[in-house]
mmCIF file of C-alpha atoms and ligand atoms in Angstrom:
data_model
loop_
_atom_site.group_PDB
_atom_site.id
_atom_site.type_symbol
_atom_site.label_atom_id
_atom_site.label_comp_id
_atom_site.label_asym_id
_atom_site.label_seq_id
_atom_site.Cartn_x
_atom_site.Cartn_y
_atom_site.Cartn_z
ATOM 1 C CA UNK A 137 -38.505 50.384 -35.374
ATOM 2 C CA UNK A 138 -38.973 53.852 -37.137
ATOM 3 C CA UNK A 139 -35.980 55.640 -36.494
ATOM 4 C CA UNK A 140 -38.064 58.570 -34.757
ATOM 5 C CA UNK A 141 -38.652 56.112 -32.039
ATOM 6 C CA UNK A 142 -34.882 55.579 -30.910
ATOM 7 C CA UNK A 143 -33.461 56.953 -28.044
ATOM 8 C CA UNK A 144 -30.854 60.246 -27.877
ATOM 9 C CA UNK A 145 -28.075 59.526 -26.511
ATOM 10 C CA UNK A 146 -26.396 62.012 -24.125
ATOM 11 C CA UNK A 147 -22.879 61.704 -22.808
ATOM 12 C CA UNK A 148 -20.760 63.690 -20.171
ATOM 13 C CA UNK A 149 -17.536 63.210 -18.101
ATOM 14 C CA UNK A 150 -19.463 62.639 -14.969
ATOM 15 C CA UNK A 151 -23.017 63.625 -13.093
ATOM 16 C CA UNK A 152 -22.868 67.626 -14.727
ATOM 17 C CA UNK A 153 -24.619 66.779 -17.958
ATOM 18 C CA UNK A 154 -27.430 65.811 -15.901
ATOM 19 C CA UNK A 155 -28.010 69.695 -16.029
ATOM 20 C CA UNK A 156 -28.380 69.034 -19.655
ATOM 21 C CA UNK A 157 -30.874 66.219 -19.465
ATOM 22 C CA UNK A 158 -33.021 67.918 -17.022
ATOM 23 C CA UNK A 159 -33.135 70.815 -20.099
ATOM 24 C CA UNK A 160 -33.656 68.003 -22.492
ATOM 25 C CA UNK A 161 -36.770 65.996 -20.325
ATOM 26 C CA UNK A 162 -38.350 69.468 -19.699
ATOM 27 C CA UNK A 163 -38.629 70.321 -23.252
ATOM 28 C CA UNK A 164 -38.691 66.681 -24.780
ATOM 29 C CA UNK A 165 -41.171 64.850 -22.457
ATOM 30 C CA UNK A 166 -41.450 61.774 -25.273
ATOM 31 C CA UNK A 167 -38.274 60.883 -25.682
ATOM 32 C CA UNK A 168 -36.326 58.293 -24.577
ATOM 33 C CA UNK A 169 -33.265 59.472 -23.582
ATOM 34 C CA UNK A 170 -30.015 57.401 -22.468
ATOM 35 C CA UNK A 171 -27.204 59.064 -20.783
ATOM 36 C CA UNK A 172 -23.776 57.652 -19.576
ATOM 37 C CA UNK A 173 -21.499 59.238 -17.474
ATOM 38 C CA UNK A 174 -17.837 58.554 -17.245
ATOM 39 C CA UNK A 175 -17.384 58.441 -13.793
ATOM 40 C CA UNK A 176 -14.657 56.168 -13.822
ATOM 41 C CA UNK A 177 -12.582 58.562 -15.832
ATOM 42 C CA UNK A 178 -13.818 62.113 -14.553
ATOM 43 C CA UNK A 179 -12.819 64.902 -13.922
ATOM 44 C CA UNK A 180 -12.050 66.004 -18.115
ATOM 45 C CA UNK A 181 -11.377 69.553 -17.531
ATOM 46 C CA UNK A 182 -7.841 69.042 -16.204
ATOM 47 C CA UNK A 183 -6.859 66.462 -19.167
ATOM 48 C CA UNK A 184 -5.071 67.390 -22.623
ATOM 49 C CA UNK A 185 -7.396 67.062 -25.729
ATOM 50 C CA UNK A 186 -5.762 64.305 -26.998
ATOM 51 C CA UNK A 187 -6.696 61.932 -23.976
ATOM 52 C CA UNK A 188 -10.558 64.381 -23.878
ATOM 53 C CA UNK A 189 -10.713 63.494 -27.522
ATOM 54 C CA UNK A 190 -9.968 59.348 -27.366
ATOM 55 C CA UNK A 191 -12.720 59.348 -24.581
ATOM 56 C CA UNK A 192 -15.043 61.264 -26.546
ATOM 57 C CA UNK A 193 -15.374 58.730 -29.214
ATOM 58 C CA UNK A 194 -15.348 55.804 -27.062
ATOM 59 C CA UNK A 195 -18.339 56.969 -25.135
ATOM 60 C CA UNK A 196 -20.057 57.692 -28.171
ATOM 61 C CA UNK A 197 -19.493 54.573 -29.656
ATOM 62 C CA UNK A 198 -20.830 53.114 -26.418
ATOM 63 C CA UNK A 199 -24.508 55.131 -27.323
ATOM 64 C CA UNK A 200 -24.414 54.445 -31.274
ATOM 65 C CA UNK A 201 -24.204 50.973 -29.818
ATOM 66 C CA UNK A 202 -27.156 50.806 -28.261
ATOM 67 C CA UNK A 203 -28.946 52.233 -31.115
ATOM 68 C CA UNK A 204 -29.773 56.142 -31.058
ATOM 69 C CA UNK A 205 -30.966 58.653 -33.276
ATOM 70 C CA UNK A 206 -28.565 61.731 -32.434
ATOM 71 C CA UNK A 207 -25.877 62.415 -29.947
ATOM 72 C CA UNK A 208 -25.733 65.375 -27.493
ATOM 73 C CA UNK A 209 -22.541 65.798 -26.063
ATOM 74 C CA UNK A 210 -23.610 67.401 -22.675
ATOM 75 C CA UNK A 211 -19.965 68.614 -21.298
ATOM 76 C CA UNK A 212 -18.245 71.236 -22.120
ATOM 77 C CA UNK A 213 -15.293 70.331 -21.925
ATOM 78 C CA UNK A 214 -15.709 67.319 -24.944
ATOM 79 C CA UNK A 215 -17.798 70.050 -26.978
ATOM 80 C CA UNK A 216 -14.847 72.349 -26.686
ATOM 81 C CA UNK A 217 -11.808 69.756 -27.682
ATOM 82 C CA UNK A 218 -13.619 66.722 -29.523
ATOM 83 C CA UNK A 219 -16.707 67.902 -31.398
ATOM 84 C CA UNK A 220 -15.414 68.232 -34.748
ATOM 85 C CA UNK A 221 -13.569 64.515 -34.720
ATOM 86 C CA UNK A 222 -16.683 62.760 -33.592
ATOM 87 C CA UNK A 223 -18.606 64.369 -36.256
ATOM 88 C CA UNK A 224 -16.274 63.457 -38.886
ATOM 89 C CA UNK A 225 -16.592 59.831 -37.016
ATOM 90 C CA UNK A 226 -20.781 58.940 -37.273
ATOM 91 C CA UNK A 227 -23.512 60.125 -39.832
ATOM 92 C CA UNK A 228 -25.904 60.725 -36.506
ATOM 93 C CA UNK A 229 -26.505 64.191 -36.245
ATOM 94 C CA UNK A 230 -24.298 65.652 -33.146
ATOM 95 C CA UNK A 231 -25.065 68.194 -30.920
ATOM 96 C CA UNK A 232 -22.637 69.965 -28.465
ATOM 97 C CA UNK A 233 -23.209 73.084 -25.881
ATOM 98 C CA UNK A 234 -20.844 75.313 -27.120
ATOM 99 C CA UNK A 235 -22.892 76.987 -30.317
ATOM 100 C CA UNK A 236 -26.116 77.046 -28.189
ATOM 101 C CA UNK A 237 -24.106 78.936 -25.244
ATOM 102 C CA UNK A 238 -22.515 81.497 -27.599
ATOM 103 C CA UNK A 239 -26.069 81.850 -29.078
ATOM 104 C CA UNK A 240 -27.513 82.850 -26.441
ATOM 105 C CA UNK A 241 -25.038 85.110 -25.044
ATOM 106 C CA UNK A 242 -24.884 87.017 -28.237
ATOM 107 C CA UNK A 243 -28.659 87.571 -27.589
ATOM 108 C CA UNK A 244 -28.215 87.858 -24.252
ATOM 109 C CA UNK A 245 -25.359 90.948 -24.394
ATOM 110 C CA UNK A 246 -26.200 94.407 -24.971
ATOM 111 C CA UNK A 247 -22.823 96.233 -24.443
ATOM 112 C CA UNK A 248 -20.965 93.185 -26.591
ATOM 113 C CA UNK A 249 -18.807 92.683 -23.749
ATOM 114 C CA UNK A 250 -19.449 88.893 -22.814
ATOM 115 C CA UNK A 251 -17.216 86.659 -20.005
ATOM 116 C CA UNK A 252 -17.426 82.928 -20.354
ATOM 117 C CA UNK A 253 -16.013 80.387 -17.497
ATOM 118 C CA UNK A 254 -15.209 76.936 -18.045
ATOM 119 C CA UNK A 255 -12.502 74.562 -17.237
ATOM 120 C CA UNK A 256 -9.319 74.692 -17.945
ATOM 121 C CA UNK A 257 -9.363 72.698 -20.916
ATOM 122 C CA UNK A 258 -12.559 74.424 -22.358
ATOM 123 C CA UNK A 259 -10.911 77.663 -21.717
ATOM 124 C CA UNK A 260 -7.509 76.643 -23.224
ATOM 125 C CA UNK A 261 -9.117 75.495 -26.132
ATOM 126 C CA UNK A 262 -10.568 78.760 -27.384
ATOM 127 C CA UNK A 263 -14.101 77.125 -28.490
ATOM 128 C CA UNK A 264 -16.139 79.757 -26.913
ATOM 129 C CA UNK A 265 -14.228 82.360 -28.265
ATOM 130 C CA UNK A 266 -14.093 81.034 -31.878
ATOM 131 C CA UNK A 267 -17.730 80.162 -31.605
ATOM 132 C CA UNK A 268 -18.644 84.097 -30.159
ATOM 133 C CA UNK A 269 -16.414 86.182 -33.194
ATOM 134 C CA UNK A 270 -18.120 83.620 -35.879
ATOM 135 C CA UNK A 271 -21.537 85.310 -34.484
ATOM 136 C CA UNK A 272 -20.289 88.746 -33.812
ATOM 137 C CA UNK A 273 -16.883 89.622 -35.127
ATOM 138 C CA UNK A 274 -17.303 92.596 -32.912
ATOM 139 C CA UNK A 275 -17.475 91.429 -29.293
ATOM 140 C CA UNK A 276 -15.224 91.948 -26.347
ATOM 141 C CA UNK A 277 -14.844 88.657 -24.887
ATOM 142 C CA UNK A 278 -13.669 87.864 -21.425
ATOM 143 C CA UNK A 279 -12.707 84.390 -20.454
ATOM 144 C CA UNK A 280 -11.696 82.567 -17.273
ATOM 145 C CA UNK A 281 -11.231 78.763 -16.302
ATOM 146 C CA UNK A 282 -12.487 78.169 -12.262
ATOM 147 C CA UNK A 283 -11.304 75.013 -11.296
ATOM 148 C CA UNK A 284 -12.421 74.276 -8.009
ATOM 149 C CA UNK A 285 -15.936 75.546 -9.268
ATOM 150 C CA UNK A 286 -16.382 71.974 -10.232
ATOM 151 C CA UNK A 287 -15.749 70.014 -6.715
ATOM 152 C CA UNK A 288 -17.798 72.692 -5.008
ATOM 153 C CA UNK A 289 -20.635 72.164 -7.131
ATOM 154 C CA UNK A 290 -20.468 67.937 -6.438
ATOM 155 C CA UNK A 291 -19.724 69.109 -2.661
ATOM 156 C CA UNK A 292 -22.942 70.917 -2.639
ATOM 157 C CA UNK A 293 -21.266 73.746 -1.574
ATOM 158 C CA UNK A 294 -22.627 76.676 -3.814
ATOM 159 C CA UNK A 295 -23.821 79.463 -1.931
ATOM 160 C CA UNK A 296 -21.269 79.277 1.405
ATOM 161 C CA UNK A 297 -18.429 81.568 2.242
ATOM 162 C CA UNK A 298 -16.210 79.030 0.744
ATOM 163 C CA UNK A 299 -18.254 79.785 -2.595
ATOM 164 C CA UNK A 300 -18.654 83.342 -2.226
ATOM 165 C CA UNK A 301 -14.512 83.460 -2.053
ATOM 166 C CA UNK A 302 -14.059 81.374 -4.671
ATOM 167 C CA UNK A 303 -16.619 83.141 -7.000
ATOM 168 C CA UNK A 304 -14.878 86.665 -5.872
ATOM 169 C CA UNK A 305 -11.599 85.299 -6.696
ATOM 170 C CA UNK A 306 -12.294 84.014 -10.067
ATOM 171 C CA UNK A 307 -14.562 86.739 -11.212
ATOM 172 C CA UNK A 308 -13.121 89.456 -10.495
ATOM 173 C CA UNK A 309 -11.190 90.509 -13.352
ATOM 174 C CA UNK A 310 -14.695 89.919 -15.515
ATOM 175 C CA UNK A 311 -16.576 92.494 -13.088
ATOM 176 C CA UNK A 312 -13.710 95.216 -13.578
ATOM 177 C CA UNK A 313 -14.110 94.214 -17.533
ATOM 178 C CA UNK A 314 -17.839 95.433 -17.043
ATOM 179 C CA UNK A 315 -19.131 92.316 -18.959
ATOM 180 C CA UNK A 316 -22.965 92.299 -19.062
ATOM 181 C CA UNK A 317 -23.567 88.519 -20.140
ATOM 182 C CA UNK A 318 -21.652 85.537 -18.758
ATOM 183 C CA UNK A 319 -21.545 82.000 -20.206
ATOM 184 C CA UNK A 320 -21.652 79.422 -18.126
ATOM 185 C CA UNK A 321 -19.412 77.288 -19.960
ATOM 186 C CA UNK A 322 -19.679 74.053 -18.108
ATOM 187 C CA UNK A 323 -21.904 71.445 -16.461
ATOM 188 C CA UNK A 324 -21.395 72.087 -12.810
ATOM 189 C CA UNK A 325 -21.766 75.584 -13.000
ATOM 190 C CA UNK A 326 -25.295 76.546 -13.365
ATOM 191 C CA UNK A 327 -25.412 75.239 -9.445
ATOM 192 C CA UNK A 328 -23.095 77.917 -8.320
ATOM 193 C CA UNK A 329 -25.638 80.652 -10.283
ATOM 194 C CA UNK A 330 -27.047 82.031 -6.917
ATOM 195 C CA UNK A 331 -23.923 82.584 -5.921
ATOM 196 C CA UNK A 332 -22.053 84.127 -9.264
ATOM 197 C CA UNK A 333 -25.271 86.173 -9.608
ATOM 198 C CA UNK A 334 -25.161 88.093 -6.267
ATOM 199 C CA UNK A 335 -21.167 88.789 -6.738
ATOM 200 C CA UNK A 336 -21.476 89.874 -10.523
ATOM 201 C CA UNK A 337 -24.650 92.049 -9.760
ATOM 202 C CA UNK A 338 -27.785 92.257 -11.784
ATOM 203 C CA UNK A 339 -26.415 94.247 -14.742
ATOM 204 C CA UNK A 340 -25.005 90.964 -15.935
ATOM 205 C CA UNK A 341 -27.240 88.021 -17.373
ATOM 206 C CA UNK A 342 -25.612 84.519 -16.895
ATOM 207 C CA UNK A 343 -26.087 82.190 -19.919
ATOM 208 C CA UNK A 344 -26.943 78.360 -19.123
ATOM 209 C CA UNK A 345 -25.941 76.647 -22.311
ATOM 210 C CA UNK A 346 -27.984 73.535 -20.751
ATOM 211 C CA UNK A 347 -31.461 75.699 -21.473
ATOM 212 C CA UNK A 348 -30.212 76.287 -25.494
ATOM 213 C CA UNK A 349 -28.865 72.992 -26.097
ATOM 214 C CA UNK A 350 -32.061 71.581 -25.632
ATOM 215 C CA UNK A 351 -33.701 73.787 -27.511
ATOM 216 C CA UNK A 352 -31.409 72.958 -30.467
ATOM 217 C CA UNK A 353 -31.875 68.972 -30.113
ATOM 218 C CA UNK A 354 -35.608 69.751 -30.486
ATOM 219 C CA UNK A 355 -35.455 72.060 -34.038
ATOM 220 C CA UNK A 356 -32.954 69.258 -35.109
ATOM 221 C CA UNK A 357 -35.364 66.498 -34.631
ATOM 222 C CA UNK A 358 -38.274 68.215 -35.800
ATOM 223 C CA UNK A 359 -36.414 69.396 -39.213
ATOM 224 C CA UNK A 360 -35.505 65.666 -39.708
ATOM 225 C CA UNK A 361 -38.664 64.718 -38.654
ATOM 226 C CA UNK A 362 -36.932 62.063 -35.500
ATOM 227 C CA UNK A 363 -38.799 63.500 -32.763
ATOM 228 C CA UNK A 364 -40.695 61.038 -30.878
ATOM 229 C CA UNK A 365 -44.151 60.214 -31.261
ATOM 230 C CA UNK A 366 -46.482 60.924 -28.110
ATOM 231 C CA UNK A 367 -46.132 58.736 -25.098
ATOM 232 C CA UNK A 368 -44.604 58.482 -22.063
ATOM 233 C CA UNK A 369 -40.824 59.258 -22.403
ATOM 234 C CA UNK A 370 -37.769 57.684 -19.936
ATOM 235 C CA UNK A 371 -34.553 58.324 -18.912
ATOM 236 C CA UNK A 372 -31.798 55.351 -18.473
ATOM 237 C CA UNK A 373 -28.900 55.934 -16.783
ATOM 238 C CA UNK A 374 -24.634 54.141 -17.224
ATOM 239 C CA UNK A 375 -22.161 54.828 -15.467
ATOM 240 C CA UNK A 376 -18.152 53.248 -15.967
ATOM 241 C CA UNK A 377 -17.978 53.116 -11.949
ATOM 242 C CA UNK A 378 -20.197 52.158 -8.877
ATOM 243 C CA UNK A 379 -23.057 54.155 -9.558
ATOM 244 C CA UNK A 380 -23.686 55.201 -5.681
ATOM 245 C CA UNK A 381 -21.886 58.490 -5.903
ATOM 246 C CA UNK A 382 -23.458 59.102 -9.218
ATOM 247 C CA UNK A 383 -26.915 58.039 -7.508
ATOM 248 C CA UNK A 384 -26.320 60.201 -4.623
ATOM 249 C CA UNK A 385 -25.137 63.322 -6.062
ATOM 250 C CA UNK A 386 -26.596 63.399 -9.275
ATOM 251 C CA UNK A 387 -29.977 63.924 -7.813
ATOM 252 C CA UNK A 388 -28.868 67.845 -7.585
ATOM 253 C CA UNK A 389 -27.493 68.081 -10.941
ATOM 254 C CA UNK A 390 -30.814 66.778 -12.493
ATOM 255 C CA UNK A 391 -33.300 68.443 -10.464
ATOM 256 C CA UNK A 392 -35.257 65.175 -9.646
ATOM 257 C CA UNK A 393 -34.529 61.898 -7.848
ATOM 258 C CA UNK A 394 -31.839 59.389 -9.826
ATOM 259 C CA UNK A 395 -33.606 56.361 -9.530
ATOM 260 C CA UNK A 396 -30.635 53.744 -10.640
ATOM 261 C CA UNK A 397 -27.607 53.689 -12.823
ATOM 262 C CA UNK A 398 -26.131 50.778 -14.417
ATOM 263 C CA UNK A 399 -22.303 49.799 -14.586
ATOM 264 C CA UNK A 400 -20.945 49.416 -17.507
ATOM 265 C CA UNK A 401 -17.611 47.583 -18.188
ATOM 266 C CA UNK A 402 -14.565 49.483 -19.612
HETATM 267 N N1 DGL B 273 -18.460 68.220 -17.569
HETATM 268 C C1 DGL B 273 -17.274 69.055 -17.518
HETATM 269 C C2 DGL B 273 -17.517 70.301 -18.384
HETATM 270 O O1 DGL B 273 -18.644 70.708 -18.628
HETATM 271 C C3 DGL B 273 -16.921 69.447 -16.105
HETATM 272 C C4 DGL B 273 -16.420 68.303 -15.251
HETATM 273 C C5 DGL B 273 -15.080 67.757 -15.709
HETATM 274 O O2 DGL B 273 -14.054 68.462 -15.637
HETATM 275 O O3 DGL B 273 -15.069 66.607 -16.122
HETATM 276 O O4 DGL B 273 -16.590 70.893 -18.836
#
């Protein structure tokens, strides 16, 4: 098989890189792309990087075993803590959200004052930050970790009073900072957008890293020349728990109906 016609294998802590793979099918209809989840093992955001790290490179090594062409790693979280060591640790070309997202906020800012929200183990890290100066030495940057962001998002609660508190709580140091772009800087957040929109006010553009990602995975193929020929792409789906929560949920993170999910042993 020419490599061109693997798969791309796409990995996050839990359902929230589906966000990422509903960028990826939209803009890569031929490719086949196979995604596990690590349900059994989520939530990342709270761990150290150590532990983030060790998981990183086992679920990759679960994807380069089933034979792909390049690795996305659709969380945050991983991108912010482990991208560097699974580079070092596979010759397929890796792609995380983190440069896409501080891409397109630099674009995205006019004022150079730019927030980014994550969790607290993508904020702790610094990745954002690094990844903003290396574009634009110049910027204010204004950076907050939201938690409970994340269970609201799987509750389906994104645009109810609980949300609107939550969004006031955790924002409001970035509105008095009078940031004009805003990085969503994990999966689970481009949900909540409705409802970080209406509190932050339209002077400030929010910045789905999902949308940019994708775009980078397709330059990368088509400079390598790996991107699929024409034909009907799929989507496969593992999980490392019972995938009925996955199933059930997921649904909302990818925009469309999860059909199935497979269990996979760890
Ligand atoms: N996928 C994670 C991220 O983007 C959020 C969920 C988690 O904490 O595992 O950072």
């Amino acid at each position: 098989m020419a490599a061109s016609e693997l798969g791309i294998g796409i990995f996050d802590s839990g359902v929230g890189g589906l966000t990422v793979v509903q960028q990826l099918m939209a803009a890569l209809p031929h490719e086949h792309l196979v995604y596990l989840g690590d349900t059994a093992r989520t939530p990342y955001g709270t761990k150290s990087a150590a532990v983030v790290t060790r998981y990183t490179l086992e679920n990759a090594q679960f994807l380069l075993d089933q034979g792909v062409k390049l690795l996305v790693v659709a969380c945050n979280t991983m991108s912010a803590v482990a991208l560097e060591a699974l580079r070092r640790s596979t010759d397929v070309p890796v792609v995380g959200v983190i440069e896409p997202g501080a891409r397109a906020a630099v674009a995205a800012t006019r004022n150079r004052k730019v927030g980014v929200i994550g969790t607290e183990g993508t904020i702790a890290s610094g990745s954002y930050t690094r990844a903003l100066r290396a574009l634009d030495p110049g910027l204010e940057i204004y950076t907050r970790a939201c938690p409970l962001f994340v269970a609201l998002a799987e509750e389906g609660w994104v645009d109810n009073a609980i949300a609107e508190q939550a969004a006031a709580m955790y924002l409001a140091s970035l509105r008095q900072s009078r940031i004009d772009a805003l990085v969503l800087g994990c999966t689970h957040y481009p949900l909540l957008a409705r409802t970080i929109a209406a509190y932050l006010g339209p002077g400030v553009q929010l910045v789905d890293s999902a949308t940019e990602t994708a775009r980078e995975v397709a330059a990368i193929l088509a400079v390598r020349g790996l991107a699929a020929p024409p034909g009907p792409g799929s989507t496969s789906f593992f999980v490392t728990d019972v995938p009925e929560r996955f199933i059930r949920i997921g649904s909302r993170f990818l925009g469309s109906a999860v059909d199935s999910a497979v269990r996979i042993e760890r």
